[in-house]
Structure formats: structure tokens, C-alpha cells
Coordinates of C-alpha atoms in Angstrom, one line a residue:
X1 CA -20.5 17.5 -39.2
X2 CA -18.1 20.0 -40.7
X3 CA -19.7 22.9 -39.4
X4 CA -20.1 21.0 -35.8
X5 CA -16.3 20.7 -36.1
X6 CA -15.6 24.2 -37.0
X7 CA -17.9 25.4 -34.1
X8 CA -16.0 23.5 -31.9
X9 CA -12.9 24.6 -33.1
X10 CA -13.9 28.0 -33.1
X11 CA -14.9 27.9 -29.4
X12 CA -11.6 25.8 -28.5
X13 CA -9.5 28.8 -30.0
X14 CA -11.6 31.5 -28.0
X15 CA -11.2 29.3 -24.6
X16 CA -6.8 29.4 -25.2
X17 CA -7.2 33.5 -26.0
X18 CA -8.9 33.7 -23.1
X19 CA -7.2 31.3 -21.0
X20 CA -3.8 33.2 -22.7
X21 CA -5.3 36.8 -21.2
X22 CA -5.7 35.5 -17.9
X23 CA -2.4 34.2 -18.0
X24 CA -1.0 37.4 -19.2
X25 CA -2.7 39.8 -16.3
X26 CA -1.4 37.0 -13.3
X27 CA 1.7 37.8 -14.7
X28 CA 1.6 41.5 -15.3
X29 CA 0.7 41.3 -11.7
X30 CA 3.1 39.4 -9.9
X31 CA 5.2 41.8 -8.4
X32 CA 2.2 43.6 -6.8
X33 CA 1.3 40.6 -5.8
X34 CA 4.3 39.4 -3.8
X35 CA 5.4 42.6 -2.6
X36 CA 2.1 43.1 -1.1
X37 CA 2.0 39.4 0.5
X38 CA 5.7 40.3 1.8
X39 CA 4.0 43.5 3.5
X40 CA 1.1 41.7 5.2
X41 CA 3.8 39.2 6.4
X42 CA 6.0 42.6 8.0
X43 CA 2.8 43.7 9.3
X44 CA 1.7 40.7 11.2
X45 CA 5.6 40.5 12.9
X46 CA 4.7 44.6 13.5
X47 CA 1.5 43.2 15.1
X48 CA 2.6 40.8 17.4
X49 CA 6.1 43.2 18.4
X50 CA 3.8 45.9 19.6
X51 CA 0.5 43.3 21.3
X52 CA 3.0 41.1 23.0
X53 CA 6.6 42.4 23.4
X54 CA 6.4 46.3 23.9
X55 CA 6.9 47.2 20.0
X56 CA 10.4 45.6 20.7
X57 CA 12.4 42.5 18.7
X58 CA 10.2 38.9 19.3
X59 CA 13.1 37.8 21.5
X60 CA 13.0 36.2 24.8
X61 CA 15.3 39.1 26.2
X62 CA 12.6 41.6 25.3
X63 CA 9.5 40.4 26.9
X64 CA 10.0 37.3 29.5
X65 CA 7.7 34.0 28.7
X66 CA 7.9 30.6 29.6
X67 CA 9.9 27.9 27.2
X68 CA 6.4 27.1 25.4
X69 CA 5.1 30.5 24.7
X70 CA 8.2 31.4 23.2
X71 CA 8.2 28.0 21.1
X72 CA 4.7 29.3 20.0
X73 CA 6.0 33.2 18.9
X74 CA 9.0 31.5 16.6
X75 CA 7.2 29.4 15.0
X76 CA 4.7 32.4 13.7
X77 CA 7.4 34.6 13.6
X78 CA 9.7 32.0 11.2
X79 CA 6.5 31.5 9.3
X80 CA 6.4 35.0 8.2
X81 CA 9.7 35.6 7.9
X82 CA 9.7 32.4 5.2
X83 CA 6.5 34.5 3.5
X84 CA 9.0 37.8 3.6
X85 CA 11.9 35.9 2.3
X86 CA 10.0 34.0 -1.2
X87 CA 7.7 36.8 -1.7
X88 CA 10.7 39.2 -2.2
X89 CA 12.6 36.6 -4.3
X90 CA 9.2 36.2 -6.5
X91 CA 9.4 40.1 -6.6
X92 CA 12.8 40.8 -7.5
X93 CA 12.3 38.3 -10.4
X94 CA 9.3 39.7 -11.6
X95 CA 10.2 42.9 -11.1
X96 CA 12.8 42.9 -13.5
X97 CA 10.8 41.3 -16.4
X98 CA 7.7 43.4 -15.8
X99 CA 7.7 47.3 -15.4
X100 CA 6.1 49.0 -12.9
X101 CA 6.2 52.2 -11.2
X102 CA 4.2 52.7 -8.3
X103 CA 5.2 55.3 -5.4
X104 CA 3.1 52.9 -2.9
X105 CA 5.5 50.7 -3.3
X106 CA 8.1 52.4 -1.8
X107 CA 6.2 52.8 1.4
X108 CA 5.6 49.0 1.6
X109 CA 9.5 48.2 0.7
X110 CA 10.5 50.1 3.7
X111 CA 8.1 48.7 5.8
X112 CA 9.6 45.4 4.8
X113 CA 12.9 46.6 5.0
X114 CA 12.6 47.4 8.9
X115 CA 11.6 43.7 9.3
X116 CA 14.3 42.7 7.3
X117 CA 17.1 44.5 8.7
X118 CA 15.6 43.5 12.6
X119 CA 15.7 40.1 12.1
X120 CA 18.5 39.9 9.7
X121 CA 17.2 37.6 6.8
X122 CA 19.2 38.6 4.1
X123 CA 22.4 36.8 5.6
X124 CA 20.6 34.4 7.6
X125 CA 18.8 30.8 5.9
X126 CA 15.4 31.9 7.5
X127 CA 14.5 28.2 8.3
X128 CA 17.0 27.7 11.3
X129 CA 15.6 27.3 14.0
X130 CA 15.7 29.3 17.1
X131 CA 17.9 26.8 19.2
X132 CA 20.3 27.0 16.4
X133 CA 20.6 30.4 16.1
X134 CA 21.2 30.8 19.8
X135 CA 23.8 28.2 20.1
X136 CA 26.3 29.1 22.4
X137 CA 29.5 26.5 22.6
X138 CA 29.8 24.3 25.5
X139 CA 32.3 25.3 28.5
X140 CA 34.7 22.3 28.9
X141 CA 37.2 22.1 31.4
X142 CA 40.4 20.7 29.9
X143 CA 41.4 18.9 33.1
X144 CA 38.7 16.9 32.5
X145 CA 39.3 15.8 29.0
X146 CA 43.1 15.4 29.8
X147 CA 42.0 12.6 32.6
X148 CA 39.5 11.3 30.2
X149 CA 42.6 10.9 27.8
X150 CA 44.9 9.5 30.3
X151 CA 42.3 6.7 31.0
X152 CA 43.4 5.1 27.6
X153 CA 46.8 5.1 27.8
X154 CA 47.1 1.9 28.9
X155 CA 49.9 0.9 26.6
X156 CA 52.5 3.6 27.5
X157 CA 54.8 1.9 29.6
X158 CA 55.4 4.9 31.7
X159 CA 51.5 4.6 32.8
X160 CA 50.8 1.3 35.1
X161 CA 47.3 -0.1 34.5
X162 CA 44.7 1.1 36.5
X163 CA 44.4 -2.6 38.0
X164 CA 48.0 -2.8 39.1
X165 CA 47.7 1.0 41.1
X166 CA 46.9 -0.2 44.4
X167 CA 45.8 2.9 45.8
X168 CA 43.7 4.1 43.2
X169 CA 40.4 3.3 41.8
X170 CA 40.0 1.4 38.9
X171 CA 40.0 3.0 35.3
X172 CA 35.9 1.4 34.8
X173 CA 34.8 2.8 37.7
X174 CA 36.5 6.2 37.5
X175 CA 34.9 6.7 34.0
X176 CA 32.0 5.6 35.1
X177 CA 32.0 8.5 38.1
X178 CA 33.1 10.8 35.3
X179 CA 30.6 10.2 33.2
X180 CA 27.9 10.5 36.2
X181 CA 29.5 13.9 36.6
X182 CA 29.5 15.1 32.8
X183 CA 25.8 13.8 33.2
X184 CA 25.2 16.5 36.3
X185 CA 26.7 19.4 34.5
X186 CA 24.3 22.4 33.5
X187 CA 25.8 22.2 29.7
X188 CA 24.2 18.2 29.7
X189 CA 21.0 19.8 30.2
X190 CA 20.8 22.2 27.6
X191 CA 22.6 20.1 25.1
X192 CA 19.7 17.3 25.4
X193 CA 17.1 20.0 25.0
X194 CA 19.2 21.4 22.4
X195 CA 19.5 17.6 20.2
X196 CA 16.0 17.0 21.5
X197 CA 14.5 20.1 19.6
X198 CA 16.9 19.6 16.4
X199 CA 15.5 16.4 16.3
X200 CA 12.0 17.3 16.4
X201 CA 12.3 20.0 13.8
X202 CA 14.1 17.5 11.8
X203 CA 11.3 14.8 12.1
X204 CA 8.1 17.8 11.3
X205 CA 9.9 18.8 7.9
X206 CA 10.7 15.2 7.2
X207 CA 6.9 14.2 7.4
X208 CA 5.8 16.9 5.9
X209 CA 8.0 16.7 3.0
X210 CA 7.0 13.1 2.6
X211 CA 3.3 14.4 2.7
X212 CA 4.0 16.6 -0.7
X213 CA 5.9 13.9 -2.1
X214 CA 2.7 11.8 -2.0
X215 CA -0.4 14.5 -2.2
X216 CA 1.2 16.8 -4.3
X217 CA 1.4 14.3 -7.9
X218 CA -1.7 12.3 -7.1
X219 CA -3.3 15.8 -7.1
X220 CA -2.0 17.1 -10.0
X221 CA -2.9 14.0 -11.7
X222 CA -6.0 14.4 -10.6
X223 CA -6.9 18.1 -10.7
X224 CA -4.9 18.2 -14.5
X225 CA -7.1 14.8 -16.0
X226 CA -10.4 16.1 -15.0
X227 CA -10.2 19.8 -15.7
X228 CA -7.3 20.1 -18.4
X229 CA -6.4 16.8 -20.4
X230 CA -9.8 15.1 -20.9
X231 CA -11.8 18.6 -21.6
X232 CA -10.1 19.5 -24.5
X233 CA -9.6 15.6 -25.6
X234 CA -13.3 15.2 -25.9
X235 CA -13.6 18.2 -27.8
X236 CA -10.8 16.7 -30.0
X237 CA -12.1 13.4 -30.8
X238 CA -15.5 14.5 -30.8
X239 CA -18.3 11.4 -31.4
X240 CA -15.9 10.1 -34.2
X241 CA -17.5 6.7 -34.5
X242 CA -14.0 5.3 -36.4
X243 CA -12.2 6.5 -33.5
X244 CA -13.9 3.9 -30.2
X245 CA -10.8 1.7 -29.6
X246 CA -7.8 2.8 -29.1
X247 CA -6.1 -1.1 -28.9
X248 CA -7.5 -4.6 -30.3
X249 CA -7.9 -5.3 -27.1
X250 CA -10.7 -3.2 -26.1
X251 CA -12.4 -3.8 -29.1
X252 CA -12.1 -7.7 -28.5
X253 CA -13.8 -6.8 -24.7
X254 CA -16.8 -4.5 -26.9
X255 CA -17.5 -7.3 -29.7
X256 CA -17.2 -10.0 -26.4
X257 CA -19.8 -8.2 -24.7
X258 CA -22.2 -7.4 -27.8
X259 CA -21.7 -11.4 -28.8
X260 CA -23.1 -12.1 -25.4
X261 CA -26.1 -9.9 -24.8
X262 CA -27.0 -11.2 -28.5
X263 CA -26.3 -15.3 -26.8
X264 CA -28.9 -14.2 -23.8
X265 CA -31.7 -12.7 -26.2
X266 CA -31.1 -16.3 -28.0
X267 CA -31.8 -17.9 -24.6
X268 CA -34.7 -16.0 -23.7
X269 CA -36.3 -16.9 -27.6
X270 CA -35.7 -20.6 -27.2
X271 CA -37.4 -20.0 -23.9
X272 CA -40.3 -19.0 -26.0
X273 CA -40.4 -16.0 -23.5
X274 CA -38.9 -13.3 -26.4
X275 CA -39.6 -12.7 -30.0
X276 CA -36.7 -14.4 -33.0
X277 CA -33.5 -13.0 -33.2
X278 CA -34.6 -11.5 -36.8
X279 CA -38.0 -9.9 -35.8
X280 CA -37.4 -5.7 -35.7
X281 CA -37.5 -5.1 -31.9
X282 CA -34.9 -7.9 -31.1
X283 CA -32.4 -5.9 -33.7
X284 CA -33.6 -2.6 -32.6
X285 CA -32.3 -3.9 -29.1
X286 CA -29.0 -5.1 -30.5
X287 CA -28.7 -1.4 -32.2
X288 CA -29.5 0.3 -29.0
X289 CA -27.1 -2.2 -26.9
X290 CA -24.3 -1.4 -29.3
X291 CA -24.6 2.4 -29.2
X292 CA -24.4 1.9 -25.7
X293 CA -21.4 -0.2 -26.0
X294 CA -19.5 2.3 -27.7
X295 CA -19.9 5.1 -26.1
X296 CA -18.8 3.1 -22.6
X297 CA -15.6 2.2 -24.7
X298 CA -15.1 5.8 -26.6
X299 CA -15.6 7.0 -22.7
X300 CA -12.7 4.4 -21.8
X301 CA -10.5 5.2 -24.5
X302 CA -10.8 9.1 -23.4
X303 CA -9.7 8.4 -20.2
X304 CA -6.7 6.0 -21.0
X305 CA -5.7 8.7 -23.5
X306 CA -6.5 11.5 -20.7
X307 CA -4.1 9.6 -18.1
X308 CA -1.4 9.2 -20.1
X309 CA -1.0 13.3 -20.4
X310 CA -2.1 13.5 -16.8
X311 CA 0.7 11.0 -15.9
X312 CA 3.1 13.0 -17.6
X313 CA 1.9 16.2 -15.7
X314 CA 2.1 14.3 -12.4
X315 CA 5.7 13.3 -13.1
X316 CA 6.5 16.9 -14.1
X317 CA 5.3 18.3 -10.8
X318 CA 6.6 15.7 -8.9
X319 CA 10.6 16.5 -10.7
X320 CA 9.7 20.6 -9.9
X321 CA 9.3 19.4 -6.1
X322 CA 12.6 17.2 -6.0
X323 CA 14.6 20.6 -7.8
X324 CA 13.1 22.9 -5.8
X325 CA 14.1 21.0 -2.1
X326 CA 17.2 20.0 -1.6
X327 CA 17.3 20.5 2.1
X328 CA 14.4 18.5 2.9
X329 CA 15.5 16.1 0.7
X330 CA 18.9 15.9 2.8
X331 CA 16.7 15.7 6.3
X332 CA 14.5 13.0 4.9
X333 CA 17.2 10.7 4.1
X334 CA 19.0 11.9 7.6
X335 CA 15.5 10.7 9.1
X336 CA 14.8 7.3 7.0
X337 CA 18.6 6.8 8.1
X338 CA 17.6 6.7 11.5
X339 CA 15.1 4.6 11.6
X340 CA 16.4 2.3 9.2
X341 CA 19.5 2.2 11.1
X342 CA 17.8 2.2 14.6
X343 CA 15.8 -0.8 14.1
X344 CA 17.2 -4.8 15.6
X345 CA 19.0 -7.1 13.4
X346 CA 15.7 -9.1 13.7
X347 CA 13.6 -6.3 12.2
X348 CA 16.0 -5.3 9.9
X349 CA 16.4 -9.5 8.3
X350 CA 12.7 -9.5 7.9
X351 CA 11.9 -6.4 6.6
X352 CA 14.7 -7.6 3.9
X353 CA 13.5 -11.2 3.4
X354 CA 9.6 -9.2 3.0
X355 CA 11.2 -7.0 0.3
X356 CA 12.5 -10.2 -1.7
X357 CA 10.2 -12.3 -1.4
X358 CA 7.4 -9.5 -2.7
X359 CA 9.4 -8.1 -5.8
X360 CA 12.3 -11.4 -6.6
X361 CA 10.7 -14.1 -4.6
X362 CA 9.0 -17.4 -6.0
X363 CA 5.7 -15.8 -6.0
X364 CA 6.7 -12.6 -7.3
X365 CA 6.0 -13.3 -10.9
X366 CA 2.3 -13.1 -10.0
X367 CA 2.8 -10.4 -8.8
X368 CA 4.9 -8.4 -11.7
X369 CA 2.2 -9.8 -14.3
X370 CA -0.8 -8.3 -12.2
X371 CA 1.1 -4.7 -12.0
X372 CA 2.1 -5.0 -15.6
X373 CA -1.6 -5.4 -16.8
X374 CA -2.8 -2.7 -14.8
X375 CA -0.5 -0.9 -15.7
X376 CA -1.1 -1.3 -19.5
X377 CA -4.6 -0.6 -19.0
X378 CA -4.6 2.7 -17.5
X379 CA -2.7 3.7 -20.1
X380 CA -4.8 2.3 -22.6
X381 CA -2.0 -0.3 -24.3
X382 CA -2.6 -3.8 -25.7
X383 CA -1.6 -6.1 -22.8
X384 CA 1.1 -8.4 -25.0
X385 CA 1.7 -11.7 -23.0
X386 CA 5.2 -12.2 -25.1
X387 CA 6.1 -8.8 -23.7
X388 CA 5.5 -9.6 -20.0
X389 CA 7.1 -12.4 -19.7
X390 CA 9.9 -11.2 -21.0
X391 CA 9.6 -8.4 -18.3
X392 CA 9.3 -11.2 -15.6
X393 CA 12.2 -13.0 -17.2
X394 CA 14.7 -10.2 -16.7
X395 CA 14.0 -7.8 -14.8
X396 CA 13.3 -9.3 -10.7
X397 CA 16.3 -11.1 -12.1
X398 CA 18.6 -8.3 -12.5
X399 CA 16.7 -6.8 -9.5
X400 CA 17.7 -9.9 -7.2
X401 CA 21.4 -9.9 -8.6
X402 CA 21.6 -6.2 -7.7
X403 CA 20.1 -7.1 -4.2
X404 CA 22.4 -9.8 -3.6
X405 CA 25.6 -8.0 -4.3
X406 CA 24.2 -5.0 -2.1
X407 CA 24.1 -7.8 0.5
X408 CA 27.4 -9.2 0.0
X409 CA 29.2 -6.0 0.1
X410 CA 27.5 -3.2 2.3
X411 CA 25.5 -4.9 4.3
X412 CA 28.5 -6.6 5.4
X413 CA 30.1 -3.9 6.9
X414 CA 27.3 -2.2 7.6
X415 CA 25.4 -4.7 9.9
X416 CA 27.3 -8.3 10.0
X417 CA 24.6 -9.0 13.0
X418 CA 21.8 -8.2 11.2
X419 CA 23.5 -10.4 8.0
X420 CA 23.9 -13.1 10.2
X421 CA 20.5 -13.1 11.6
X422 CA 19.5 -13.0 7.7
X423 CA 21.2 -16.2 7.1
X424 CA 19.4 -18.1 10.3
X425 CA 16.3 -17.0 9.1
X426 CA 17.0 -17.8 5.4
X427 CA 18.0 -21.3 6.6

């Protein structure tokens, strides 16, 4: 056993050197490695300059496409311009840590340059779109706004209403022809295209970042449980035959289970149809079915043990992704804004009477005692009774106090309709 051990430790140490070395040489070669993804970016914008716009700038003023062709070339050309941008942020870093001196570089670094100083990165966020970037201000005629103005002054006294001017036209039909007008203008146009396309973008990097938010933690859970954590636990605990349960509870579960394979080899002797319980092949049975018992459970208590370091991992990850995008970020919450506050006072009541009645509702304490077991289980921790009802005995009521005083002084204000429609429904 001692010898087992030291083998394994042996080979343990070996696998971090070597795992260490690796480390080391994707580290000494970072900055080749991003300056030489930054120069295939440059050289696919070089590419497409010289296939499709005449070696000039991907503009629309060089080369004349349609609206869609165009969308298509931005989107490719943004893409690599984002590559350009991080890869020579990832170099710059490295590049002061690391030493290197390589005349090749140079040659790429100018290369990049060209791209850089053409599209203008360095001052620019890279991400703007190309609508933005090509926003012009709107033309407004100041006569207009100055009758749009006059229109409300209906309570200067040297203005007569519109309804006591009897050879005029009314003040709601006039704004009403005004606004048909403002509707006709060329600047209407291109400021819907303009909102529509911001919108769009807006809603793409919204989903997308909702995507990560979800994939990127369940993989890393994942990928981190199966290939890092439990690994080098099993090579820890080794077939320790002290170390099976982790809890009394699983043990209760293993001695449960053993009690009643022994009850059904009982059943089958009284049946006269197997030998007694004390004959040598019934206990060589009982041996075999408690080996087999214990290595389910030492399997069990691996991966309870392996999720709680993968968990930890996962909620690492998941805190690098939240630090690392505050824009998207920001346009998410612009985006759940909008649909939150674009649904009916009828939607908006239900979805808020569904949300109470799940988490602080009369059934809910079902509910919190379901998730709370589960939840001890994964992690491989006795599920205590005394401790989850005193969960369910304070928490979904601070969490319904909290709710309620939301209610009472935002919601308000923010929607009395749709707390109005709340109270009908509650009623």
C-alpha cells in the first residue's frame, strides 16, 4: 500500500512538472502568438481590399454595392478589426513580460500598422457599428420647430386658442398635417433605418451575451469536473476503504440497501428456493454485494467532492465574464428593459403573480425544500431537516417583504395600470 501510494504520488508530481512546462512554453509564446493572429487578421482586410474594392478602403465610396453587400463586408471587416484590436492588446502585455527579439516581427507590425492607421482603431471603440460611425445630424428647419412650439402656447394670453381663430385650422389637425410632413421627409427615412439597425445590433450582442452567460459556466463545470477535479481526486483518495461516505447520510442509504438485499436472500430461503443465510455462498454473496456497494458510494462521494471544486471553477469563470463585459452587460439590461417594459399591464400582473406564487406563494415551501435537497446532494452534505425549515421559515419571507415594498414604491410610479390590473387579478 505504501509503495502504491508513493507510485502514485510520484506520477502525480511528474504530471504538474509537466503540466507546469506546457504552461511555461504557451506563455513564452504568447506574443508570437497574437502578433501573428493580428497579421492574419490585416491580411484577410488586405485580401478582400484588393478582390473586391480595387486595393482601396472597404467603404461604400470606394467600390459601389447594394445596402446588403455592404452589411455583409462590415461585418467581416469589424470582425477582424476586433481580432486586430485584442491580439495587439494580448501582445503589448506579453510583450513586456516576455523578451523577444525577432526582425520578422517588424515586418508583420507594419503590415498591421497600415490596417490600423486606414481604419483608424486606435481612437475609435472597434465595435461601433457602421451606421454609427457614418451618422450625419439631421437637417431641421427652425420654422418648423418654432410652429411646432407655438402650437402649445395655449396659455399666453397674447395667443387666442386655435378653436376661437375662425379662419385658421385647428391646432389637432395642424399637428397632425405636420406630423404627416415630418413623416415624408428624406431625414425620416434614414433615421428609421438608422434606429432600426441600432436596434438589431443591440438585440445580436444581447443574445449572444446571454448565450455565454449560460454555456460558458455549465461548460467549465463540466469540462473542469471531468478532466481536472475528479482525476487528481481519485488519485488522492485512492481505494481508501475508511474513506466511502463522506455524510451519515449516504452511509445510512449503503447500510439501507445492504439490509435489504440480505431481507430478499431471506425471502428466497424461506421460499425453500435458496440455501440459509449462514451457508458460505449466501455470505460470499453478501461480501460480493457489499464491495459492490461501496465502490457505487466511494464513486458518489468522488463526484460530490469533484462538484464542489467544479462549482467553484464555474462561478470563477462565470465572475471573469461579468469583469470583462461591461458593455454587453449595459445592452442586455437596455434589451430586458425593453421587453419588460414593452409588454401589457395584463402580461406584466401575471408574469408578477407567476413569480410569487413559485418562490413566496402558498405552495412554494415545496418547492424551496425540493431545491434545498438537491442542492445538498450534489454537493455531498447531510440534508438537516432543522436546517431547511428554517431556510423556508425566513428566507421567501424576507423575499416576499422585499417584493412587496418593490410593489408599493416603484411599481407605483412605474406602471399604476399594470398595479391596478395586479390588484383585480389578486382579488
Amino acid at each position: 500500500m505504501k509503495n502504491s501510494f508513493t507510485r502514485t504520488a510520484e506520477l502525480l508530481r511528474q504530471n504538474i512538472k509537466e503540466y507546469l512546462r506546457s504552461l511555461n512554453r504557451w506563455f513564452s509564446d504568447t506574443p508570437e502568438r497574437a502578433l501573428l493572429e493580428a497579421y492574419q487578421a490585416a491580411e484577410r482586410i488586405k485580401n478582400i481590399e484588393i478582390e473586391h474594392f480595387d486595393g482601396k478602403k472597404i467603404s461604400s465610396q470606394s467600390v459601389k454595392y447594394t445596402e446588403n453587400v455592404m452589411s455583409y463586408w462590415q461585418v467581416y471587416l469589424n470582425k477582424n478589426l476586433t481580432i486586430i484590436k485584442l491580439r495587439l492588446a494580448e501582445f503589448q502585455l506579453s510583450r513586456g513580460i516576455v523578451n523577444i527579439s525577432n526582425s520578422v516581427l517588424l515586418d508583420k507590425l507594419k503590415v498591421i500598422d497600415e490596417v490600423v492607421e486606414k481604419y483608424a482603431i486606435k481612437d475609435k471603440p472597434i465595435n461601433n457599428t457602421p451606421v454609427l460611425s457614418t451618422y450625419q445630424p439631421l437637417k431641421i428647419n427652425q420654422n418648423k420647430i418654432q410652429n411646432q412650439l407655438n402650437l402649445f402656447k395655449i396659455n399666453d394670453p397674447q395667443v387666442q386658442p386655435p378653436t376661437q381663430n375662425p379662419g385658421g385650422v385647428p391646432s389637432s389637425i395642424g399637428r397632425k398635417i405636420n406630423r404627416i410632413q415630418a413623416d415624408f421627409t428624406p431625414q425620416t427615412e434614414e433615421e428609421f433605418l438608422r434606429n432600426y439597425r441600432i436596434s438589431k445590433s443591440r438585440t445580436i450582442i444581447a443574445l449572444r451575451f446571454l448565450i455565454i452567460l449560460i454555456i460558458v459556466p455549465l461548460l467549465s463545470q463540466y469540462l473542469s469536473k471531468e478532466f481536472l477535479v475528479t482525476p487528481i481526486l481519485e488519485r488522492v483518495r485512492g481505494d481508501n476503504v475508511t474513506k466511502v461516505f463522506i455524510n451519515s447520510d449516504m452511509e445510512k442509504e449503503a447500510l439501507h440497501e445492504l439490509h435489504n438485499f440480505q431481507e430478499e436472500l431471506r425471502f428466497e430461503y424461506l421460499l425453500n428456493q435458496a440455501p440459509a443465510i449462514s451457508s458460505e455462498p449466501i455470505q460470499e454473496k453478501i461480501k460480493n454485494k457489499a464491495i459492490e456497494i461501496s465502490e457505487e458510494f466511494r464513486r458518489k462521494s468522488n463526484g460530490n467532492i469533484s462538484n464542489v471544486f467544479a462549482d467553484l471553477i464555474s462561478l470563477f469563470s462565470f465572475g471573469i465574464v461579468i469583469a470583462v463585459s461591461k458593455r454587453e452587460i449595459l445592452i442586455l439590461k437596455s434589451f430586458m428593459d425593453t421587453i419588460v417594459y414593452g409588454l401589457s399591464d395584463s402580461a406584466k400582473a401575471f408574469l408578477i403573480i407567476l413569480f410569487t406564487d413559485i418562490f413566496v406563494g402558498f405552495h412554494s415551501p415545496d418547492g424551496w425544500e425540493v431545491l434545498l435537497a438537491g442542492s445538498a446532494e450534489h454537493l455531498g452534505l447531510p440534508a438537516s431537516r432543522n436546517v431547511i425549515f428554517f431556510f423556508i421559515a425566513t428566507f421567501p419571507v424576507i423575499l416576499n417583504t422585499i417584493f412587496k415594498y418593490w410593489i408599493f414604491r416603484y411599481l407605483s410610479r412605474l406602471s399604476p395600470s399594470a398595479l391596478a390590473t395586479l390588484k383585480e387579478m389578486d382579488e
